[in-house]
PDB file of C-alpha atoms in Angstrom:
ATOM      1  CA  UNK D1150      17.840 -82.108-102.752  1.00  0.00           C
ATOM      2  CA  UNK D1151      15.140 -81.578-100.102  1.00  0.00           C
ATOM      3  CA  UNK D1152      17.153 -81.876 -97.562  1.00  0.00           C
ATOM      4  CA  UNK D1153      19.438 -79.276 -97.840  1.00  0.00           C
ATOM      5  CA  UNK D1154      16.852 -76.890 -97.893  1.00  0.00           C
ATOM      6  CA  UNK D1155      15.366 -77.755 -94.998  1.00  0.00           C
ATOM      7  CA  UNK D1156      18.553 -77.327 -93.268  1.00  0.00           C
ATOM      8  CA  UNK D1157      18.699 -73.804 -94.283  1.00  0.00           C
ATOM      9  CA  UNK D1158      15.074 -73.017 -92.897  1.00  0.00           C
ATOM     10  CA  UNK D1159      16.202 -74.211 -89.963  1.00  0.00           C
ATOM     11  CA  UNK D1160      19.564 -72.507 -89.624  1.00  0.00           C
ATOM     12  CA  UNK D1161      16.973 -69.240 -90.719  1.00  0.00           C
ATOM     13  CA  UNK D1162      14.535 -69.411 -87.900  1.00  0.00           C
ATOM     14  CA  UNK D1163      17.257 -70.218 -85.815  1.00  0.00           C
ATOM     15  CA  UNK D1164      19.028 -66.910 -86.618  1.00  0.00           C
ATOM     16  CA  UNK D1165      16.048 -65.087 -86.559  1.00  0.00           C
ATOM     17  CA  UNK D1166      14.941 -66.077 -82.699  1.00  0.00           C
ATOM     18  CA  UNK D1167      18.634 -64.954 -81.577  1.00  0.00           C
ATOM     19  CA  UNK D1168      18.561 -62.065 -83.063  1.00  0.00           C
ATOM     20  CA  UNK D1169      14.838 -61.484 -81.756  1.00  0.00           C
ATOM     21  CA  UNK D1170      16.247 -62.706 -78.044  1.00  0.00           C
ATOM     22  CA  UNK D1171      19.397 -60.313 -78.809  1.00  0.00           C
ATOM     23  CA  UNK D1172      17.288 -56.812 -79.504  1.00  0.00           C
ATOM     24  CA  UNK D1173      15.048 -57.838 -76.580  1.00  0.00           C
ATOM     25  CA  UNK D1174      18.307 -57.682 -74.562  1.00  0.00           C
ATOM     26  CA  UNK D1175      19.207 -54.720 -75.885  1.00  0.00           C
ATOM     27  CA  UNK D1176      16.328 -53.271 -75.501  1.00  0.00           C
ATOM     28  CA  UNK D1177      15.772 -54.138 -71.910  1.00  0.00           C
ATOM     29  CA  UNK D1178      19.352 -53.154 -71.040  1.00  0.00           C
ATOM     30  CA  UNK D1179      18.646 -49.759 -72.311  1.00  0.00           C
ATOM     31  CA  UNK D1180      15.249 -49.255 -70.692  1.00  0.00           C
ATOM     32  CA  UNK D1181      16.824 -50.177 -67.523  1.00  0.00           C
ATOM     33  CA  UNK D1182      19.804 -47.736 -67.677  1.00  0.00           C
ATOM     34  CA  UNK D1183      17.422 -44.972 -68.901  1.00  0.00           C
ATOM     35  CA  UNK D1184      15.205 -45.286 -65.872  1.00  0.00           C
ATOM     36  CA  UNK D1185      18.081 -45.837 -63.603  1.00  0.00           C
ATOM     37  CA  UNK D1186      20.199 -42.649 -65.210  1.00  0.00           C
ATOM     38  CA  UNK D1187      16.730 -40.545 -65.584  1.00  0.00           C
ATOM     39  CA  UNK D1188      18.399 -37.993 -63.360  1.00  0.00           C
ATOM     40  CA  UNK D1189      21.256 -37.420 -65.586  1.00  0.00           C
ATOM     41  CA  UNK D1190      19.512 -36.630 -68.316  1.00  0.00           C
ATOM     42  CA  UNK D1191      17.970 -33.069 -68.352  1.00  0.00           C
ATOM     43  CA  UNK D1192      14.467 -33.885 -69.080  1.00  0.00           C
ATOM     44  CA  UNK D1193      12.498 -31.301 -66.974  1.00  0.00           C
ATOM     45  CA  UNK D1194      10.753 -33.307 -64.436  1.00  0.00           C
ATOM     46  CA  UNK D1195      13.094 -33.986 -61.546  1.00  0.00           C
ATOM     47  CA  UNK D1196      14.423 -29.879 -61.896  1.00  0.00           C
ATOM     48  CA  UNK D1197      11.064 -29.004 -61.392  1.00  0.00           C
ATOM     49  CA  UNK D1198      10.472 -31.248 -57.898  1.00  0.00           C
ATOM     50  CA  UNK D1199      13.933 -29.988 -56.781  1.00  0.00           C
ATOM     51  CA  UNK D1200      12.785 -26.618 -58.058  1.00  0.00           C
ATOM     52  CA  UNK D1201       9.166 -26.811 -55.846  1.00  0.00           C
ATOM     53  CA  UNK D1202      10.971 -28.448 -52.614  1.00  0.00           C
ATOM     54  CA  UNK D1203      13.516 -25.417 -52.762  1.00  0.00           C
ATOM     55  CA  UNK D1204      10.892 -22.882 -53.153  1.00  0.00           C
ATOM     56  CA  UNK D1205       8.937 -25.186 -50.302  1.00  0.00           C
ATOM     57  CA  UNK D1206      11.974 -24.754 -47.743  1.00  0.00           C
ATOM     58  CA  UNK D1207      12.610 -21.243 -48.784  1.00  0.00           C
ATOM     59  CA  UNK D1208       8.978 -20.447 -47.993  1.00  0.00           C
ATOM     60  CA  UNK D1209       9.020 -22.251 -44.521  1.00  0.00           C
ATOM     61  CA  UNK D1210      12.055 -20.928 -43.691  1.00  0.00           C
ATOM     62  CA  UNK D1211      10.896 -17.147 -44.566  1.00  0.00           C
ATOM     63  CA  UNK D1212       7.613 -17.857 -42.726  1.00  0.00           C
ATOM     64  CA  UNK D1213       8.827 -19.261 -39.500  1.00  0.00           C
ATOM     65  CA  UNK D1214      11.760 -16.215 -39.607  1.00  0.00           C
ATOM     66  CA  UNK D1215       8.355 -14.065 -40.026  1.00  0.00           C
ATOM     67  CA  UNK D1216       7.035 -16.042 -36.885  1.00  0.00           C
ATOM     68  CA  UNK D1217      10.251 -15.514 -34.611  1.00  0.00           C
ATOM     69  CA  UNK D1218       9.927 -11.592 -35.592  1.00  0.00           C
ATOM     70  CA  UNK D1219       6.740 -11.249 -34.911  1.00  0.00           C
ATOM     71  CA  UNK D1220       7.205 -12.968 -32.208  1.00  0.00           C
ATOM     72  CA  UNK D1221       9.659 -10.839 -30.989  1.00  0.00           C
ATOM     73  CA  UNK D1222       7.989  -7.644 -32.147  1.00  0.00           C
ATOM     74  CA  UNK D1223       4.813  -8.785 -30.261  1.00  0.00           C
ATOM     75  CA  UNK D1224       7.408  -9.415 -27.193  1.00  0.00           C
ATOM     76  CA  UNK D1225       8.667  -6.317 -26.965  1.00  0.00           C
ATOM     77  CA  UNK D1226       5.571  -4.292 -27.916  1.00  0.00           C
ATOM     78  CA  UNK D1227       4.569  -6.329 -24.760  1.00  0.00           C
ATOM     79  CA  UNK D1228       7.513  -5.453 -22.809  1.00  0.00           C
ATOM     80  CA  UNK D1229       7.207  -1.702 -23.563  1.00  0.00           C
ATOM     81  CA  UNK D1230       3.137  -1.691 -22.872  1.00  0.00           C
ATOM     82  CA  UNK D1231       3.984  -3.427 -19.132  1.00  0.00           C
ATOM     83  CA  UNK D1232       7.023  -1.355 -19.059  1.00  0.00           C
ATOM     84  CA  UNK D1233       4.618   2.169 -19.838  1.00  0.00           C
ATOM     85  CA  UNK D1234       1.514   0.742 -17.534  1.00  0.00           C
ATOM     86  CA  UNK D1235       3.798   0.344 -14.829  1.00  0.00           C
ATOM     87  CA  UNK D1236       5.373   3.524 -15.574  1.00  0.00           C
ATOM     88  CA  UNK D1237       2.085   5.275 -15.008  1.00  0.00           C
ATOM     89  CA  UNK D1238       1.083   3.188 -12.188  1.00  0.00           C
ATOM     90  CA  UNK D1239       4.223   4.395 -10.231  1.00  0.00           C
ATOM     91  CA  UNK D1240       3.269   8.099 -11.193  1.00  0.00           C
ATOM     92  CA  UNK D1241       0.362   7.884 -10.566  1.00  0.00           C
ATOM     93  CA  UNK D1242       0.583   6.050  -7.198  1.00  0.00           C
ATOM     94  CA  UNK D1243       2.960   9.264  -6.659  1.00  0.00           C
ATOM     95  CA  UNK D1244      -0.028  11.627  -7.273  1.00  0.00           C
ATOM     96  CA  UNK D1245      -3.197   9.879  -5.346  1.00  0.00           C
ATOM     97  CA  UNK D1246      -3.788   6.607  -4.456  1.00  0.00           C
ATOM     98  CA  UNK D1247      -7.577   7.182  -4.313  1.00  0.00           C
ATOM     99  CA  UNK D1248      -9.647   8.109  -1.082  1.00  0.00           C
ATOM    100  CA  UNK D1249      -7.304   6.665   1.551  1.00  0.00           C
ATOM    101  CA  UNK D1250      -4.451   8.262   0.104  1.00  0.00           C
ATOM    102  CA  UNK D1251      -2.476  10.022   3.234  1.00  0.00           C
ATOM    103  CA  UNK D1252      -1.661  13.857   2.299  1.00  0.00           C
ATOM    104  CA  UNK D1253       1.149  15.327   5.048  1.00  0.00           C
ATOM    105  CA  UNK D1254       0.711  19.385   5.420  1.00  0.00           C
ATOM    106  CA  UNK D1255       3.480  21.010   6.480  1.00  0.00           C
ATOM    107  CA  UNK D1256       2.271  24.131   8.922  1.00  0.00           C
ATOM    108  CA  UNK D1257       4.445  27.119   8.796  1.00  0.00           C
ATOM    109  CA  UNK D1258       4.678  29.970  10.671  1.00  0.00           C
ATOM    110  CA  UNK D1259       2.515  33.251   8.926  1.00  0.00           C
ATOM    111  CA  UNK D1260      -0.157  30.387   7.121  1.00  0.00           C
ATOM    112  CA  UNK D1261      -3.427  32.477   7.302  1.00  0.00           C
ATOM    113  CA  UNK D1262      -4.904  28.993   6.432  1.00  0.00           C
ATOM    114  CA  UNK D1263      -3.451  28.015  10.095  1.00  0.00           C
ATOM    115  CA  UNK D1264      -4.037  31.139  11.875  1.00  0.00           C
ATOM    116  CA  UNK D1265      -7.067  30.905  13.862  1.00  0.00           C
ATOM    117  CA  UNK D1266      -8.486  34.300  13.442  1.00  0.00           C
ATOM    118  CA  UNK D1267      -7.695  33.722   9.733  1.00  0.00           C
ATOM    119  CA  UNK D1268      -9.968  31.140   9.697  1.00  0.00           C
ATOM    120  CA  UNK D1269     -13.627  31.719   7.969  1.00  0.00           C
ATOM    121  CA  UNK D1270     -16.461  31.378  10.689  1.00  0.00           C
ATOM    122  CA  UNK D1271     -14.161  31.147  13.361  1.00  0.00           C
ATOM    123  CA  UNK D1272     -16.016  32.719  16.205  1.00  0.00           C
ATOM    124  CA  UNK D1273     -14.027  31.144  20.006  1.00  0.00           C
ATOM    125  CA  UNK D1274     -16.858  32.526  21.977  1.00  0.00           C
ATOM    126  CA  UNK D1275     -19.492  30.553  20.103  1.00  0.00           C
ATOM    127  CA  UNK D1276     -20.072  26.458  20.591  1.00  0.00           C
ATOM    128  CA  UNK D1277     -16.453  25.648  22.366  1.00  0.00           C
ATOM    129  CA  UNK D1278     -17.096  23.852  25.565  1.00  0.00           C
ATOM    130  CA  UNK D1279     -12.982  24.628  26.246  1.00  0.00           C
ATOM    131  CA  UNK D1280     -10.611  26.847  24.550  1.00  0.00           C
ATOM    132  CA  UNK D1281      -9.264  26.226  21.227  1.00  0.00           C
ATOM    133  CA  UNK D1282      -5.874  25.208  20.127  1.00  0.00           C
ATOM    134  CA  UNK D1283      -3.835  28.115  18.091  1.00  0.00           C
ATOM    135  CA  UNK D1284      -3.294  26.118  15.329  1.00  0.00           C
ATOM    136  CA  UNK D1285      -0.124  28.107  14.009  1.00  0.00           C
ATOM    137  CA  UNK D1286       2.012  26.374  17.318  1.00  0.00           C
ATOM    138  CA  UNK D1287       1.781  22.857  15.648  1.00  0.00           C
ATOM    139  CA  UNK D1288       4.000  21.740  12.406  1.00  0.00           C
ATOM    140  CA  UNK D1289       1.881  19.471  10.606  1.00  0.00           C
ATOM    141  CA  UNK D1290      -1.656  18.026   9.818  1.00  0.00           C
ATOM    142  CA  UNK D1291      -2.906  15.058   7.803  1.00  0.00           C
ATOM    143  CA  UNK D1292      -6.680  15.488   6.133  1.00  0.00           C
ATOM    144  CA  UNK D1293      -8.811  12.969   7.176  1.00  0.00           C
ATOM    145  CA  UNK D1294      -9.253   9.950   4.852  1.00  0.00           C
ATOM    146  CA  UNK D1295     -12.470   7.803   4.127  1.00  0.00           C
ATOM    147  CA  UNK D1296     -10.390   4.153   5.876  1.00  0.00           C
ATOM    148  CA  UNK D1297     -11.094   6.315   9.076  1.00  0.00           C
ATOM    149  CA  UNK D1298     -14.350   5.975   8.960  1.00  0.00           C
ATOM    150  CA  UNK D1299     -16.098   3.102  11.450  1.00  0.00           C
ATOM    151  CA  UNK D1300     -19.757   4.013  11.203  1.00  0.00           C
ATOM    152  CA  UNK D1301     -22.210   6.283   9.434  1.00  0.00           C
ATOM    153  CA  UNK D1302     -22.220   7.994   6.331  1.00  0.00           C
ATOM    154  CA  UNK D1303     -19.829  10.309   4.429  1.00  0.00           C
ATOM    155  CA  UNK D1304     -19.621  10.942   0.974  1.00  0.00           C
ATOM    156  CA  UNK D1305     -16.054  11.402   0.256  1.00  0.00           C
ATOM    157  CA  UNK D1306     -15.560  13.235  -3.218  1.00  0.00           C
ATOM    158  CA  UNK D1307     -13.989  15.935  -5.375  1.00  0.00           C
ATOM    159  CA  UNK D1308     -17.113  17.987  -5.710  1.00  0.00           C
ATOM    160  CA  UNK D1309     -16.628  21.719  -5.596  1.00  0.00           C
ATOM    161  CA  UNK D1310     -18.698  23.943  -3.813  1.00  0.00           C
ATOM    162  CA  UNK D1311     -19.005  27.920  -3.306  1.00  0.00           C
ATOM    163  CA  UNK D1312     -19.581  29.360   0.324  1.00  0.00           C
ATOM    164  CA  UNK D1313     -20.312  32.412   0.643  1.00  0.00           C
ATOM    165  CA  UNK D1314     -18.849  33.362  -2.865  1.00  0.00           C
ATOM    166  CA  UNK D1315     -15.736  31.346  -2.367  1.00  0.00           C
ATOM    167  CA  UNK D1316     -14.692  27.882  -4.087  1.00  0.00           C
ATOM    168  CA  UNK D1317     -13.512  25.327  -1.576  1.00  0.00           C
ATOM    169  CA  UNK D1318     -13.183  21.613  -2.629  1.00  0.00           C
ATOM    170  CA  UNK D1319     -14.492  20.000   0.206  1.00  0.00           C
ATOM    171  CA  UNK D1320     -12.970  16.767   2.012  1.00  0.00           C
ATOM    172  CA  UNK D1321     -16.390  14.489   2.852  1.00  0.00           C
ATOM    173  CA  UNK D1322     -20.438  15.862   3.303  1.00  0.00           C
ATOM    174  CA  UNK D1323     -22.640  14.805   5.490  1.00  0.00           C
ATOM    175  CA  UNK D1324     -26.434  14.011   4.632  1.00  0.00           C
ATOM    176  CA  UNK D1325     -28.479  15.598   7.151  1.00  0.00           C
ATOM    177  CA  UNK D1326     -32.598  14.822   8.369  1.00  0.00           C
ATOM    178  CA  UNK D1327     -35.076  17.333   9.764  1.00  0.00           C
ATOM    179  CA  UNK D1328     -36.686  13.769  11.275  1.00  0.00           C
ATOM    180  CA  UNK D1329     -33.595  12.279  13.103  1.00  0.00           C
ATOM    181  CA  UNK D1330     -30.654  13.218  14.630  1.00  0.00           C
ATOM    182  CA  UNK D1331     -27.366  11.480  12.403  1.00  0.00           C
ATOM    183  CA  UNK D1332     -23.922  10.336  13.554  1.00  0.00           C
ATOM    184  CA  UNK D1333     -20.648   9.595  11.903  1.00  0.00           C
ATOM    185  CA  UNK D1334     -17.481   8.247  13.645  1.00  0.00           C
ATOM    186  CA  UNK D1335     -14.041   8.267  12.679  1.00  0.00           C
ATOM    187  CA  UNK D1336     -11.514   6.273  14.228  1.00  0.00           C
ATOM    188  CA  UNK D1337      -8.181   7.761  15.245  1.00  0.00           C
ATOM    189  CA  UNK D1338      -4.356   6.458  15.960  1.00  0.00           C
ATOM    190  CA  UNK D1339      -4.365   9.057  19.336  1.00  0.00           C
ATOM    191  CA  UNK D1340      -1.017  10.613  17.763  1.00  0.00           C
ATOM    192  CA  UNK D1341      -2.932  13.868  16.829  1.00  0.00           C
ATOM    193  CA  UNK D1342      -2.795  16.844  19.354  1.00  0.00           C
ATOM    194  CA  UNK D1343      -5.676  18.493  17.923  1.00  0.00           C
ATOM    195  CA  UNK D1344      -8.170  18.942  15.239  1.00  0.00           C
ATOM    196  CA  UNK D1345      -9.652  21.042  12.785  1.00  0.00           C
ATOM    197  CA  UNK D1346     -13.289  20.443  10.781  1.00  0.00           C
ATOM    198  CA  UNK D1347     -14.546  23.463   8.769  1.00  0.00           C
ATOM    199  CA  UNK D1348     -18.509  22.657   7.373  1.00  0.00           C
ATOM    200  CA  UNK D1349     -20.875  24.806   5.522  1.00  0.00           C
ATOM    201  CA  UNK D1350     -23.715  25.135   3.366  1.00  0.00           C
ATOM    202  CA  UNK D1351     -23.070  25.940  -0.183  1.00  0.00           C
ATOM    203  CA  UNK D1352     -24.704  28.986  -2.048  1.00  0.00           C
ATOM    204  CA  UNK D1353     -28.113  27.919  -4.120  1.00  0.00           C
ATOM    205  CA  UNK D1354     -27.475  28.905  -7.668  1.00  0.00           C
ATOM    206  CA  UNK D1355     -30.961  31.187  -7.601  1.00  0.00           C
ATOM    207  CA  UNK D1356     -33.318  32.263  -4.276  1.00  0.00           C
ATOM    208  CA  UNK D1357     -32.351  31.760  -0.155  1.00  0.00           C
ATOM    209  CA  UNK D1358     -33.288  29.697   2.145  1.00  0.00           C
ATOM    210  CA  UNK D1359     -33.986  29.393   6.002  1.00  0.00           C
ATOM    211  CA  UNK D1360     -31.848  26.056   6.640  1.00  0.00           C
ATOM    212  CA  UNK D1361     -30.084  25.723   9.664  1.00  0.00           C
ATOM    213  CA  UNK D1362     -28.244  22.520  10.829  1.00  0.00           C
ATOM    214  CA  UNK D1363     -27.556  21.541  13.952  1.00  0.00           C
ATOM    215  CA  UNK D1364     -23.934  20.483  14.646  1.00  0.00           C
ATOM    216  CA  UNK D1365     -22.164  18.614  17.577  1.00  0.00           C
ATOM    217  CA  UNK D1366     -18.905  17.133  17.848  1.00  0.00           C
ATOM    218  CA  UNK D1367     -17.762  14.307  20.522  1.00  0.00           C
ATOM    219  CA  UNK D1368     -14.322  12.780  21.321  1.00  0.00           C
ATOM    220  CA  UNK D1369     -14.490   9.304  23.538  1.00  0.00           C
ATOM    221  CA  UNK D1370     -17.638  10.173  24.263  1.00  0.00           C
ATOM    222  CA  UNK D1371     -16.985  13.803  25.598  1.00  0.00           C
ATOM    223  CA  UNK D1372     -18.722  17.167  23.997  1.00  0.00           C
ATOM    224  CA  UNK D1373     -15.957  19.415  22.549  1.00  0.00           C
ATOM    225  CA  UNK D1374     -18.654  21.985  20.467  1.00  0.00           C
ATOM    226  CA  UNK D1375     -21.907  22.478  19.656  1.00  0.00           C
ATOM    227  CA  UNK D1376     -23.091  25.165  17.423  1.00  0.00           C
ATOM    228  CA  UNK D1377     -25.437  25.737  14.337  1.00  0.00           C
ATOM    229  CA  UNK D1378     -24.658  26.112  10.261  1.00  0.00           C
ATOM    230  CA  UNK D1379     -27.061  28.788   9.026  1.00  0.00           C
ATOM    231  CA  UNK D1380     -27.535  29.732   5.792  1.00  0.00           C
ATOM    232  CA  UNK D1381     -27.207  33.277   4.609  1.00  0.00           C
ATOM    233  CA  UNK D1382     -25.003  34.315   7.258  1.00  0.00           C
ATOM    234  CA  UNK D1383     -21.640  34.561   8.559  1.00  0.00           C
ATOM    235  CA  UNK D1384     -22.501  30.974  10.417  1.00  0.00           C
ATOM    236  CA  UNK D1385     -23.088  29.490   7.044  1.00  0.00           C
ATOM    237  CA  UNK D1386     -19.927  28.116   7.184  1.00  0.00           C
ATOM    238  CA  UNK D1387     -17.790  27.431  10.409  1.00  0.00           C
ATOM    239  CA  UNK D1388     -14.258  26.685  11.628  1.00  0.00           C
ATOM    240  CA  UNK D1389     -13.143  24.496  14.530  1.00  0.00           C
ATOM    241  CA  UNK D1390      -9.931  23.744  15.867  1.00  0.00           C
ATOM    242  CA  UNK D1391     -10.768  21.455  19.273  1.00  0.00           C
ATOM    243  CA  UNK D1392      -7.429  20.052  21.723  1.00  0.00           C
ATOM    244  CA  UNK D1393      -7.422  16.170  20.789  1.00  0.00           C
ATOM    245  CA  UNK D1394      -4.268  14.691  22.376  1.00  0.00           C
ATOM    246  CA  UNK D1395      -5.116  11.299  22.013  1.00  0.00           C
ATOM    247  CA  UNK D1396      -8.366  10.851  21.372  1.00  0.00           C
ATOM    248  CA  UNK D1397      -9.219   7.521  19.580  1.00  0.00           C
ATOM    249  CA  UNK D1398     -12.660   8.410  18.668  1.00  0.00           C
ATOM    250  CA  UNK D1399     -14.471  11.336  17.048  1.00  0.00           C
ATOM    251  CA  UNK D1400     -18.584  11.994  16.528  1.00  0.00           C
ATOM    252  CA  UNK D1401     -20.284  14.285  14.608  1.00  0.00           C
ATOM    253  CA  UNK D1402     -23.685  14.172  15.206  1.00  0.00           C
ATOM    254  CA  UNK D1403     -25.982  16.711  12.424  1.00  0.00           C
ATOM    255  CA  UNK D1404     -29.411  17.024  11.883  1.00  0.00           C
ATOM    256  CA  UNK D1405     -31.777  19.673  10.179  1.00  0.00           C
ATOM    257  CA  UNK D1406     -32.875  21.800  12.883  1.00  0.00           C
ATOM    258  CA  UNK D1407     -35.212  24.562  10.668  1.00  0.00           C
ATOM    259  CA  UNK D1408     -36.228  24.578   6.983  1.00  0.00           C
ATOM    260  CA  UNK D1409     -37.446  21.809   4.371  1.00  0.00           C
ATOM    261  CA  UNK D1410     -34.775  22.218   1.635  1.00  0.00           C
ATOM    262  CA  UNK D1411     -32.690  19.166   1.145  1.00  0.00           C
ATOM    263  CA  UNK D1412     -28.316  20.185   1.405  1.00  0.00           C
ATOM    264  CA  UNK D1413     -25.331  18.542   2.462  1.00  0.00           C
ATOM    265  CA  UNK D1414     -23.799  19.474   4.808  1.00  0.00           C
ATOM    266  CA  UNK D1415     -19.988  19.802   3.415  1.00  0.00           C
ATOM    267  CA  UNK D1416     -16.544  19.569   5.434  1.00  0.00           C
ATOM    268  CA  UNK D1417     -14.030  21.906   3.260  1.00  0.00           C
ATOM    269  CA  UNK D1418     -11.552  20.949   6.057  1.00  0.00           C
ATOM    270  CA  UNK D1419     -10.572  17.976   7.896  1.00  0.00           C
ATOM    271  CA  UNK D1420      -7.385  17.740   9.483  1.00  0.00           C
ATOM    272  CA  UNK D1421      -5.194  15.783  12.071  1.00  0.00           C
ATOM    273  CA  UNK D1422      -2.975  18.328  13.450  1.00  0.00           C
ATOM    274  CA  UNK D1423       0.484  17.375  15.035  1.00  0.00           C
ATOM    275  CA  UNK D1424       3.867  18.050  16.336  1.00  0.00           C
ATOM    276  CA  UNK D1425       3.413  20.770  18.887  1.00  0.00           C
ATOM    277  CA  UNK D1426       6.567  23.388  18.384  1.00  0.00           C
TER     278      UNK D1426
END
């Protein structure tokens, strides 16, 4: 009778480890296919890493379309700035191109500023060591420019002055000494047929004075007029058209001949006057 029973606590534990082996099975088999099929089950996670890489390449994509515009903005704000700069390079390269700039006068027939008896301080009998040019028989004139200038000093500037109650805006001054006698030489192409320098002394803003400067002007090395500035006269200032057919080079010597007060001596015209009609 034992026997029997020990069969069936056998065939028991038997049964028991199979069906132990069987839901271990099972149970692997389904932990596998859940991981391997976690993406097709809506569980939250993987939406929200497709949800974050979406918004990721959404964001780079807005940012580096906000890069190429500003890019482009900054391009053609560029553009237009080099466009506007050279814009108002070109006009103003039209209007002055500093002290060297080369201004062409056209002389007309009737021009008080080219008639010689027009002419402030023009006195023909005074200074001339030959006659002077009637400057209304030429066409043209260029002003003198500072890259004409080979030695001395001349302050070239856009200072306005009043002669004798009048405004003039004078080309260059001259510094002048009561202890030494000063020179300034221009250098010329020999194209011009004659010249014109006006100089004066501008009017002191309260009192007189004695000054007198002393005035002489060379070409190669030749005297074409001597003559003094005064002040508080009709010599204060002075006009002087001089023949100059080719003439390469032209001195002006100045010096303070009487009084102590310290003036410039300014040119309100400087001109190269061609093209003899």
């Amino acid at each position: 009778m034992g026997k029997p029973q020990q069969k069936m606590t056998n065939n028991s534990v038997f049964l028991r480890t199979i069906s132990l082996i069987a839901v271990s099975l099972i149970g692997a088999i389904g932990g596998g296919y859940l991981v391997h099929n976690l993406n097709n089950f809506n569980l939250g996670v993987n939406q929200d890493v497709n949800k974050n890489n979406e918004q990721n390449t959404e964001t780079n994509t807005q940012t580096g379309n906000n890069n190429q515009q500003d890019a482009n903005k900054n391009n053609e704000q560029n553009t237009e700035t080099n466009t506007q700069t050279g814009n108002n390079n070109q006009r103003l390269g039209n209007i002055t191109a500093g002290d060297n700039a080369k201004i062409d006068i056209t002389i007309k027939p009737g021009d008080a500023n080219f008639q010689n008896e027009q002419l402030p301080g023009y006195f023909p009998s005074k200074g001339f060591e030959t006659s002077p040019p009637e400057l209304s028989k030429f066409e043209g004139a260029g002003r003198f420019t500072k890259d004409l200038l080979i030695r001395g000093e001349a302050l070239f500037s856009q200072y306005k002055v009043v002669i004798l109650g009048k405004r003039y805006l004078p080309i260059f001054s001259l510094d002048g000494s009561s202890n030494e006698v000063r020179r300034t030489t221009f250098e010329l192409n020999g194209k011009q047929q004659a010249i014109l320098l006006q100089f004066g002394l501008p009017d002191l803003t309260a009192g007189t004075t004695n000054l007198i400067y002393k005035v002489n002007i060379l070409a190669d090395g030749e005297q074409l007029w001597s003559g003094d500035v005064i002040y508080g006269t009709s010599q204060q200032i002075l006009s002087v058209p001089l023949k100059a057919a080719g003439v390469t080079t032209l001195v002006i010597e100045y010096s303070i001949t009487q009084g102590n007060y310290n003036m410039d001596l300014f040119f309100t015209r400087a001109e190269l006057i061609y093209g003899q009609l």
